[in-house]
Short mmCIF file of C-alpha atoms and ligand atoms in Angstrom, two decimals:
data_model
loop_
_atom_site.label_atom_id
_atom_site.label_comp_id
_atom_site.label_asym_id
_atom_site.label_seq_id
_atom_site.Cartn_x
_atom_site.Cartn_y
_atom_site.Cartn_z
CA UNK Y 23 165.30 229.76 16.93
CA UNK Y 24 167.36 229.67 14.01
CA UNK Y 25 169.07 232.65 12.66
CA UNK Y 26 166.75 233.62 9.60
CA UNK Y 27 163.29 233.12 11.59
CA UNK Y 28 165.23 235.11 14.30
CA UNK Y 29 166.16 237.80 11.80
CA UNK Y 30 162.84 237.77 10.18
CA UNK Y 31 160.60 237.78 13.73
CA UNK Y 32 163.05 240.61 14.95
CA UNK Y 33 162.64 242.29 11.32
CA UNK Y 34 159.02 242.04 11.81
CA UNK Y 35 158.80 243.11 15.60
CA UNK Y 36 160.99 246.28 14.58
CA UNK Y 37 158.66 247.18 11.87
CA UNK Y 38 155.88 246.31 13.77
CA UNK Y 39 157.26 248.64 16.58
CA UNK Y 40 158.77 251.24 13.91
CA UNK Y 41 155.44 251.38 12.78
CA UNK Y 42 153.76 251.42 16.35
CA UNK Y 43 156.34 254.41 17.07
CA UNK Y 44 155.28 255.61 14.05
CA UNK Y 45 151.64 256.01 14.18
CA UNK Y 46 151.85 257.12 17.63
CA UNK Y 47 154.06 260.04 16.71
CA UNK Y 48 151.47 260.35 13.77
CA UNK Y 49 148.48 260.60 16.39
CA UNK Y 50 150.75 262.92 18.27
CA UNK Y 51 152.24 264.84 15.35
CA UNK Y 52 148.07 265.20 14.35
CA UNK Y 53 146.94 266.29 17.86
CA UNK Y 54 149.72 268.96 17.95
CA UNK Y 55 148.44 269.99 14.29
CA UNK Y 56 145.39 270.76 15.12
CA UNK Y 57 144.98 274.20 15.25
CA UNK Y 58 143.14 276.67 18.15
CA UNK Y 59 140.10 278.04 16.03
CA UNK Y 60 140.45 281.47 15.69
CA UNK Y 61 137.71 284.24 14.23
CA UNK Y 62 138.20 288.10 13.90
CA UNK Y 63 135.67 290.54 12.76
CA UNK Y 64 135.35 294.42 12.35
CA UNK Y 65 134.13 296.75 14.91
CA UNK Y 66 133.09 295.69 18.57
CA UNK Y 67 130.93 293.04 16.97
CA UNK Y 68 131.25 291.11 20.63
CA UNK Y 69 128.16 288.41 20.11
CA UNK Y 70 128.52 287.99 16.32
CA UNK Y 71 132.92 287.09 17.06
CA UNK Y 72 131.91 285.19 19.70
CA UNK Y 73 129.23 282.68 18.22
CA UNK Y 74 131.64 282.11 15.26
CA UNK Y 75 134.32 281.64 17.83
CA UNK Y 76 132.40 279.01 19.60
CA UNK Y 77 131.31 277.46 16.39
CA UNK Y 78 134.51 276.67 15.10
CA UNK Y 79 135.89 275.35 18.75
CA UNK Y 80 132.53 272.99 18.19
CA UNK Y 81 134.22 271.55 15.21
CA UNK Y 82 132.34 273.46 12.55
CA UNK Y 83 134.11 274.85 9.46
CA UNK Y 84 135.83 278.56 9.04
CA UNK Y 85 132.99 279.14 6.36
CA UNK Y 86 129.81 278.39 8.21
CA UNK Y 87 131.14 279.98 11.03
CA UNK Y 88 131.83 283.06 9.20
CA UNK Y 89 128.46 283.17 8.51
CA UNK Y 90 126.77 282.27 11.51
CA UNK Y 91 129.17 285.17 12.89
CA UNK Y 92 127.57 287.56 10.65
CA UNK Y 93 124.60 286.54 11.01
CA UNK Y 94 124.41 287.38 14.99
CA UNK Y 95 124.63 291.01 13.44
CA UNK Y 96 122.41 290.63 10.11
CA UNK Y 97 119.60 289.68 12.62
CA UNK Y 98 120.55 292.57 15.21
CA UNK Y 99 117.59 295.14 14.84
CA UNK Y 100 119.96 297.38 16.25
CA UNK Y 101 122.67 297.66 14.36
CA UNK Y 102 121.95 300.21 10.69
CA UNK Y 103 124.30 299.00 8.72
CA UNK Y 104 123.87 295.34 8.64
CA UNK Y 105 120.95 293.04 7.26
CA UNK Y 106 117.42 294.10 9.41
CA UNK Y 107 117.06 297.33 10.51
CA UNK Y 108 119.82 298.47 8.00
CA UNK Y 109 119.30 302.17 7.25
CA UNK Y 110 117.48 302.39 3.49
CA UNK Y 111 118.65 304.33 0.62
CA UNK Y 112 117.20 307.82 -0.76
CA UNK Y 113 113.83 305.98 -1.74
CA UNK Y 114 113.32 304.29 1.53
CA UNK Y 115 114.30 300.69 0.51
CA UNK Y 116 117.15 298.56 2.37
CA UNK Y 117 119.30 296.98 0.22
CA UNK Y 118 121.71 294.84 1.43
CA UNK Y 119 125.46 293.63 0.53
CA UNK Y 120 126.73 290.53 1.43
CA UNK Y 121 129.95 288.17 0.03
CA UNK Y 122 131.79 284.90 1.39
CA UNK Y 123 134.86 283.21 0.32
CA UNK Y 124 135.95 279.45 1.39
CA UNK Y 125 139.52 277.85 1.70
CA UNK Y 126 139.46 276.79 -1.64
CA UNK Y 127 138.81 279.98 -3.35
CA UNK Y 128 135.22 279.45 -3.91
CA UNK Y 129 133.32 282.79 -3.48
CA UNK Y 130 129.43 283.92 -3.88
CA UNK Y 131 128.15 287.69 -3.64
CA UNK Y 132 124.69 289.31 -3.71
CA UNK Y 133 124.31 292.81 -3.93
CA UNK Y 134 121.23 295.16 -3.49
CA UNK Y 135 119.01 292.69 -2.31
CA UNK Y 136 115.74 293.77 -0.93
CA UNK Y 137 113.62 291.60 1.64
CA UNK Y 138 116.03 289.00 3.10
CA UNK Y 139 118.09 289.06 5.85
CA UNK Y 140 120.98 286.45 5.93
CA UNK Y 141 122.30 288.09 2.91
CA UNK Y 142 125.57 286.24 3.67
CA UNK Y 143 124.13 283.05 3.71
CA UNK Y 144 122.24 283.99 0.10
CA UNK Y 145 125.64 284.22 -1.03
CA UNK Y 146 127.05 280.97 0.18
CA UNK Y 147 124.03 279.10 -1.83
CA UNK Y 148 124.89 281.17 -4.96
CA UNK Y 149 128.35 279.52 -4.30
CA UNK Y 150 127.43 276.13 -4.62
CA UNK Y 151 124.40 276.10 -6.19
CA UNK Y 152 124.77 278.47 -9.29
CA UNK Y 153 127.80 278.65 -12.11
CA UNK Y 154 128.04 282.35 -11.11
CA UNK Y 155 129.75 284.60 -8.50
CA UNK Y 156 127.90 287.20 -7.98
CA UNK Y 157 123.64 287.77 -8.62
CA UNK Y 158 121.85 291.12 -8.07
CA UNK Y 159 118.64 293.13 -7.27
CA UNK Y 160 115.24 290.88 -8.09
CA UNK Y 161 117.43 288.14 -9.58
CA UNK Y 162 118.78 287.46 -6.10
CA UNK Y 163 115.73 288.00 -4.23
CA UNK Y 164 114.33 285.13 -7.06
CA UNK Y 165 117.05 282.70 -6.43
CA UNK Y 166 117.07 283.69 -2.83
CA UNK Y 167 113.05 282.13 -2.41
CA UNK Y 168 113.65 279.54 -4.79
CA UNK Y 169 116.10 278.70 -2.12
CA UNK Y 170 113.61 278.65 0.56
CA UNK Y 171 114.69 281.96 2.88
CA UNK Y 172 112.23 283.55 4.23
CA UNK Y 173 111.01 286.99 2.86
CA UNK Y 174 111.03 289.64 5.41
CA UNK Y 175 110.08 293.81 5.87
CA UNK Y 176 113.85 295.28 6.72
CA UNK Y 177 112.54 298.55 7.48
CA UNK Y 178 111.74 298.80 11.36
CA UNK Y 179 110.35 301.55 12.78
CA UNK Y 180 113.45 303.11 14.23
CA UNK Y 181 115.15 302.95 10.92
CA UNK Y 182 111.90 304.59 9.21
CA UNK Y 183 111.85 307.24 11.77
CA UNK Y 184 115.15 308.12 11.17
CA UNK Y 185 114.98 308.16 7.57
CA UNK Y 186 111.67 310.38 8.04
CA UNK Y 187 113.65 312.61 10.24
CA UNK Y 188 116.69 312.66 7.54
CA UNK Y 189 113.95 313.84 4.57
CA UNK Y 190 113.37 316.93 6.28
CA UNK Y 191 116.99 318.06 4.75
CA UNK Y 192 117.90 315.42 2.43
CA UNK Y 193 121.12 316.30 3.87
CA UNK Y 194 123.37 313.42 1.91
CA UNK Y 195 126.63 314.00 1.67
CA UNK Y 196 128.89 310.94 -0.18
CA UNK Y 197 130.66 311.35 3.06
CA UNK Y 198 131.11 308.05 5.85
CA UNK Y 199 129.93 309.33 9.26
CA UNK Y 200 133.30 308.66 10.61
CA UNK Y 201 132.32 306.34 13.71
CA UNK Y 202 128.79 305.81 12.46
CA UNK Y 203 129.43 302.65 10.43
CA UNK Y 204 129.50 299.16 11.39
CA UNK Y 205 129.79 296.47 8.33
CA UNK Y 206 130.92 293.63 9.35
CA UNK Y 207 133.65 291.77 8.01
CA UNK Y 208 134.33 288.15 9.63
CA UNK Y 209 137.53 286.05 9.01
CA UNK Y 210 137.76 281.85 10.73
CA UNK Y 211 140.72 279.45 10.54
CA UNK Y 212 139.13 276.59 11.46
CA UNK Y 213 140.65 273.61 13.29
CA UNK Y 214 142.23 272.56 10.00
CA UNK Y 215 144.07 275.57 9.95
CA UNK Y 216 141.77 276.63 7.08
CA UNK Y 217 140.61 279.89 7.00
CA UNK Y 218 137.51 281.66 5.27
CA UNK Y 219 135.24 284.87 5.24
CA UNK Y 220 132.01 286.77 5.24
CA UNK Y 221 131.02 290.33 4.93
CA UNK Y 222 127.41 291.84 5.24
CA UNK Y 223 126.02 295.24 4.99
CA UNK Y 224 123.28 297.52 4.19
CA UNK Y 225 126.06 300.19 2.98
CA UNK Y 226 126.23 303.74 3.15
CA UNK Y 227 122.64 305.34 5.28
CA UNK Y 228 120.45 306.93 2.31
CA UNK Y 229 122.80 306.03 -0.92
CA UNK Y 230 121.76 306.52 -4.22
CA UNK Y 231 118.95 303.65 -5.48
CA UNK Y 232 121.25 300.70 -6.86
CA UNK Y 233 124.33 301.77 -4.93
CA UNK Y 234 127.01 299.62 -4.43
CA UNK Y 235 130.01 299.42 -1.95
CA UNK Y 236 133.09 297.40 -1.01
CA UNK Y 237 131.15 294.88 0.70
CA UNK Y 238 129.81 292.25 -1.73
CA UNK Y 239 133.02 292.79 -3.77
CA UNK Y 240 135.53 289.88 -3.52
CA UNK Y 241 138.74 291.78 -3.10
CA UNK Y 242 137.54 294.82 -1.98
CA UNK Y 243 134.98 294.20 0.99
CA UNK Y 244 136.76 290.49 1.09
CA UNK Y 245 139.60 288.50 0.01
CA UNK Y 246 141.13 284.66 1.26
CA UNK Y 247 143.64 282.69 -0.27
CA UNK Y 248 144.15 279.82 2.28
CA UNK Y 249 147.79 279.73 1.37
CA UNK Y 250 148.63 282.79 3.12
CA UNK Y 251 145.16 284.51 5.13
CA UNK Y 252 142.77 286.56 4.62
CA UNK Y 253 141.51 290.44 5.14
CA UNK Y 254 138.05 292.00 5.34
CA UNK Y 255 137.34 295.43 5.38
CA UNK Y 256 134.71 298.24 6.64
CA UNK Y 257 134.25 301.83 5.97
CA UNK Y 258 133.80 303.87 2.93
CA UNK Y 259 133.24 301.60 0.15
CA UNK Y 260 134.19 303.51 -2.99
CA UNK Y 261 137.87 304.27 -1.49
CA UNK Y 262 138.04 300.77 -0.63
CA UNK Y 263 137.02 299.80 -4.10
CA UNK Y 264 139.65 302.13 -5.85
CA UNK Y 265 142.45 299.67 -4.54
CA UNK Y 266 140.75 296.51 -3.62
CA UNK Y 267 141.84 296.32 -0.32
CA UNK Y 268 141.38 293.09 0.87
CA UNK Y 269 143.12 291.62 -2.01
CA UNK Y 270 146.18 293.95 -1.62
CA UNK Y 271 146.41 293.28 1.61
CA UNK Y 272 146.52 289.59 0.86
CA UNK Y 273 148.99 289.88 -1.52
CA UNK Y 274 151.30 292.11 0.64
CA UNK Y 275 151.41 289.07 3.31
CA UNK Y 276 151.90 286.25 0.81
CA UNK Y 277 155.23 288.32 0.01
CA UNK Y 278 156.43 288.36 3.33
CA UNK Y 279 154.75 291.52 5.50
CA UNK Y 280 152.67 290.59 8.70
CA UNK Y 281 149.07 291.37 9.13
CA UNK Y 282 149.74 294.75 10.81
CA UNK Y 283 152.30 295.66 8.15
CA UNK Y 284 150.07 294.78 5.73
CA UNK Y 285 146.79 296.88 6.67
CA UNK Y 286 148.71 300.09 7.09
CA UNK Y 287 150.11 299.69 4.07
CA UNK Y 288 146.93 299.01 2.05
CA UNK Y 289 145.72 302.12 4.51
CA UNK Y 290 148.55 304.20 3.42
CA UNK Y 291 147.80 303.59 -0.32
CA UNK Y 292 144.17 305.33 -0.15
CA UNK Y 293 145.97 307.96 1.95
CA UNK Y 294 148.69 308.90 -0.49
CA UNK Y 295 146.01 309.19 -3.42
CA UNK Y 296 143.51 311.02 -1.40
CA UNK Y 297 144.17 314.69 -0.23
CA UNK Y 298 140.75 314.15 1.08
CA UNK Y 299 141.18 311.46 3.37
CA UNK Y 300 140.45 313.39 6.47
CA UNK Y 301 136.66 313.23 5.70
CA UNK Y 302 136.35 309.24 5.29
CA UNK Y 303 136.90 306.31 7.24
CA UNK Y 304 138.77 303.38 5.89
CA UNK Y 305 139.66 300.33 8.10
CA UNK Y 306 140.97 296.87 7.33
CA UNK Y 307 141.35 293.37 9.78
CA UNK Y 308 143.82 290.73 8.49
CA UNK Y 309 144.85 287.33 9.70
CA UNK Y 310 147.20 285.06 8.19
CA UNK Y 311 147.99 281.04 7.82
CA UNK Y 312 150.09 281.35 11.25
CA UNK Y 313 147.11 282.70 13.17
CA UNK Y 314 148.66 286.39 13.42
CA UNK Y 315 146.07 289.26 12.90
CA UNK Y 316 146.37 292.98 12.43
CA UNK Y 317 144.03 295.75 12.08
CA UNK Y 318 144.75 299.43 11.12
CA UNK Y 319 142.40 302.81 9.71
CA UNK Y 320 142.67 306.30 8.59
CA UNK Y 321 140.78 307.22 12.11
CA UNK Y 322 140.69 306.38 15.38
CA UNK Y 323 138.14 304.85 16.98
CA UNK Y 324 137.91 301.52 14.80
CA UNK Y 325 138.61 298.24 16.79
CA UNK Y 326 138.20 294.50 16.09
CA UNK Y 327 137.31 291.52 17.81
CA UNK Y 328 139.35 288.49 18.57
CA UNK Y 329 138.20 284.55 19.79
CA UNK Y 330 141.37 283.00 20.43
CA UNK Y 331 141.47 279.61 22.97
CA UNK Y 332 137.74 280.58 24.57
CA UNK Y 333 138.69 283.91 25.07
CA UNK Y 334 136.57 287.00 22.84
CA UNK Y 335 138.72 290.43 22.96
CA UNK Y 336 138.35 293.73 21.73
CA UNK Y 337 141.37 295.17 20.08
CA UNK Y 338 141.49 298.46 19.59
CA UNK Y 339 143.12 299.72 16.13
CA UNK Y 340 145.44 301.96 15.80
CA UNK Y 341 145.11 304.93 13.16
CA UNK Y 342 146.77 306.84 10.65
CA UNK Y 343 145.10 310.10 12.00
CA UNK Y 344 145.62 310.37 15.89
CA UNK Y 345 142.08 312.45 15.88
C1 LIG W 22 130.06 300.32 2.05
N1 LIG W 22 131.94 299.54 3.32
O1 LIG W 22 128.99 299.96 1.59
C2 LIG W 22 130.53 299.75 3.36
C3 LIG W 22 130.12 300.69 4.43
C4 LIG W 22 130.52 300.29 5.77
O2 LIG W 22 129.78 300.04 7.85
O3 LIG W 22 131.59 299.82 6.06
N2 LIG W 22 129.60 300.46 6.63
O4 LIG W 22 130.76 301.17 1.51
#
């Protein structure tokens, strides 16, 4: 072999094998990248945390799986303050709240929507298939058969009952039964590492007609920005409103606090306002681009779950008030 077709097979062989090297680190580096699915949501959702958890480790992405989270709880008869079997308002009607936000900063709300359950899932079509954010009352409940979901009586008997029963005073105070409240708020990073969200509620047991909470509001009940994670939160809506929550909280970890940090803080904000924050429940669940998640309320007794490598946990929160 002469020199040159020496140099030039040798040349080629060491690219070739550079490049061999190369896309075998690649296929490495990309295994190593992918990341463990992880989903958190508010309260002791077990079942609802769980399917999303398992969705996501079957490949699906952080959005859907948000949804099909909530929707385990949406479709819970047992649960009033989610989708069917929600408590109603004053009148007797459930209304329901729902919101979703994807990795790229897409987001879709409905708000006081009567007759359909997968409120969440309303709002992921009014993502992609409308030019708006956010559609309410009839106008939702239009677009929501146009898009084919099924029309459905909310109002089971045990949640009639117990409105019947709650006539008889008409007690309604604009006050959260502190552990009486279970929104839920679901977060996903996916195995791209991207991360997205859904929250779904019925809102506050016999609000005013047309009420409107945290919930549906992206920001408030809600907030992703793939860049740096994500927050949800649950509790009493108009305090959650006053400082959009979520959103805060977001911001707060893009400039360098952790999850946990990051929910007490937005915690500690409503506090400092609110002489009255004795009589309300707040709580917030965040979970950033590294995986790391954090949860903290005015009261005790709020907890969130965690799917993390096959394994669903309850976490309980800790509290500004040690009541
Ligand atoms: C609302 N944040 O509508 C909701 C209430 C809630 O469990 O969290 N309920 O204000």
């Amino acid at each position: 072999m002469d020199r040159r077709r020496f140099i030039s097979t040798t040349a080629k062989g060491s690219i070739a094998v550079s490049l061999g090297i190369h896309l075998v680190a690649c296929k490495s580096k990309s295994r190593i990248m992918k990341n463990t699915p992880i989903a958190i949501c508010t309260w002791a959702f077990s079942k609802a945390n769980e399917a999303a958890g398992k969705a996501l480790e079957s490949g699906m992405n952080a959005l859907d799986a948000a949804i099909a989270g909530v929707a385990v709880e949406e479709e819970n008869l047992k649960n009033t303050t989610v989708g069917k079997g929600g408590a109603p308002d004053r009148e007797g009607n459930v209304t329901l709240d729902a919101c979703v936000m994807d990795h790229n900063g897409n987001c879709g709300a409905v708000v006081c929507v009567e007759g359909y359950t997968n409120v969440a899932a309303i709002a992921k079509q009014v993502m992609l298939q409308t030019p708006h954010v956010m559609l309410a009352g009839e106008g939702a409940q239009e677009f929501a058969e146009k898009q084919g979901f099924k029309k459905e009586q909310l109002l089971t008997e045990s949640s009639e009952n117990a409105y019947r029963e709650w006539l008889k005073t008409e007690n309604y105070k604009p006050i959260i039964n502190i552990e009486n409240h279970d929104t839920i708020g679901m977060l996903c990073m996916d195995d791209n590492g991207d991360i997205a969200g859904a929250c779904s509620t019925s809102g506050l047991s016999y609000k005013m007609k047309g009420r409107v909470g945290d919930s549906p509001i992206i920001g408030a009940g809600l907030f992703v920005d793939n860049e740096v994670g994500g927050a949800a939160a649950t509790g009493m809506g108009e305090e959650i409103m006053k400082s959009l929550g979520s959103f805060l909280i977001v911001e707060l970890m893009r400039n360098g606090m952790s999850p946990q940090a990051a929910c007490e803080e937005a915690v500690l904000r409503t506090v400092r306002k609110n002489p009255d924050h004795k009589d309300f429940q707040v709580a917030y669940i965040a979970m950033n681009k590294q995986g790391e998640t954090g949860s903290y309320c005015i009261h005790q007794g709020f907890a969130m779950m965690e799917y993390r490598e096959g394994n669903n946990r309850q976490i309980s929160s800790t509290s500004y008030l040690n009541d």
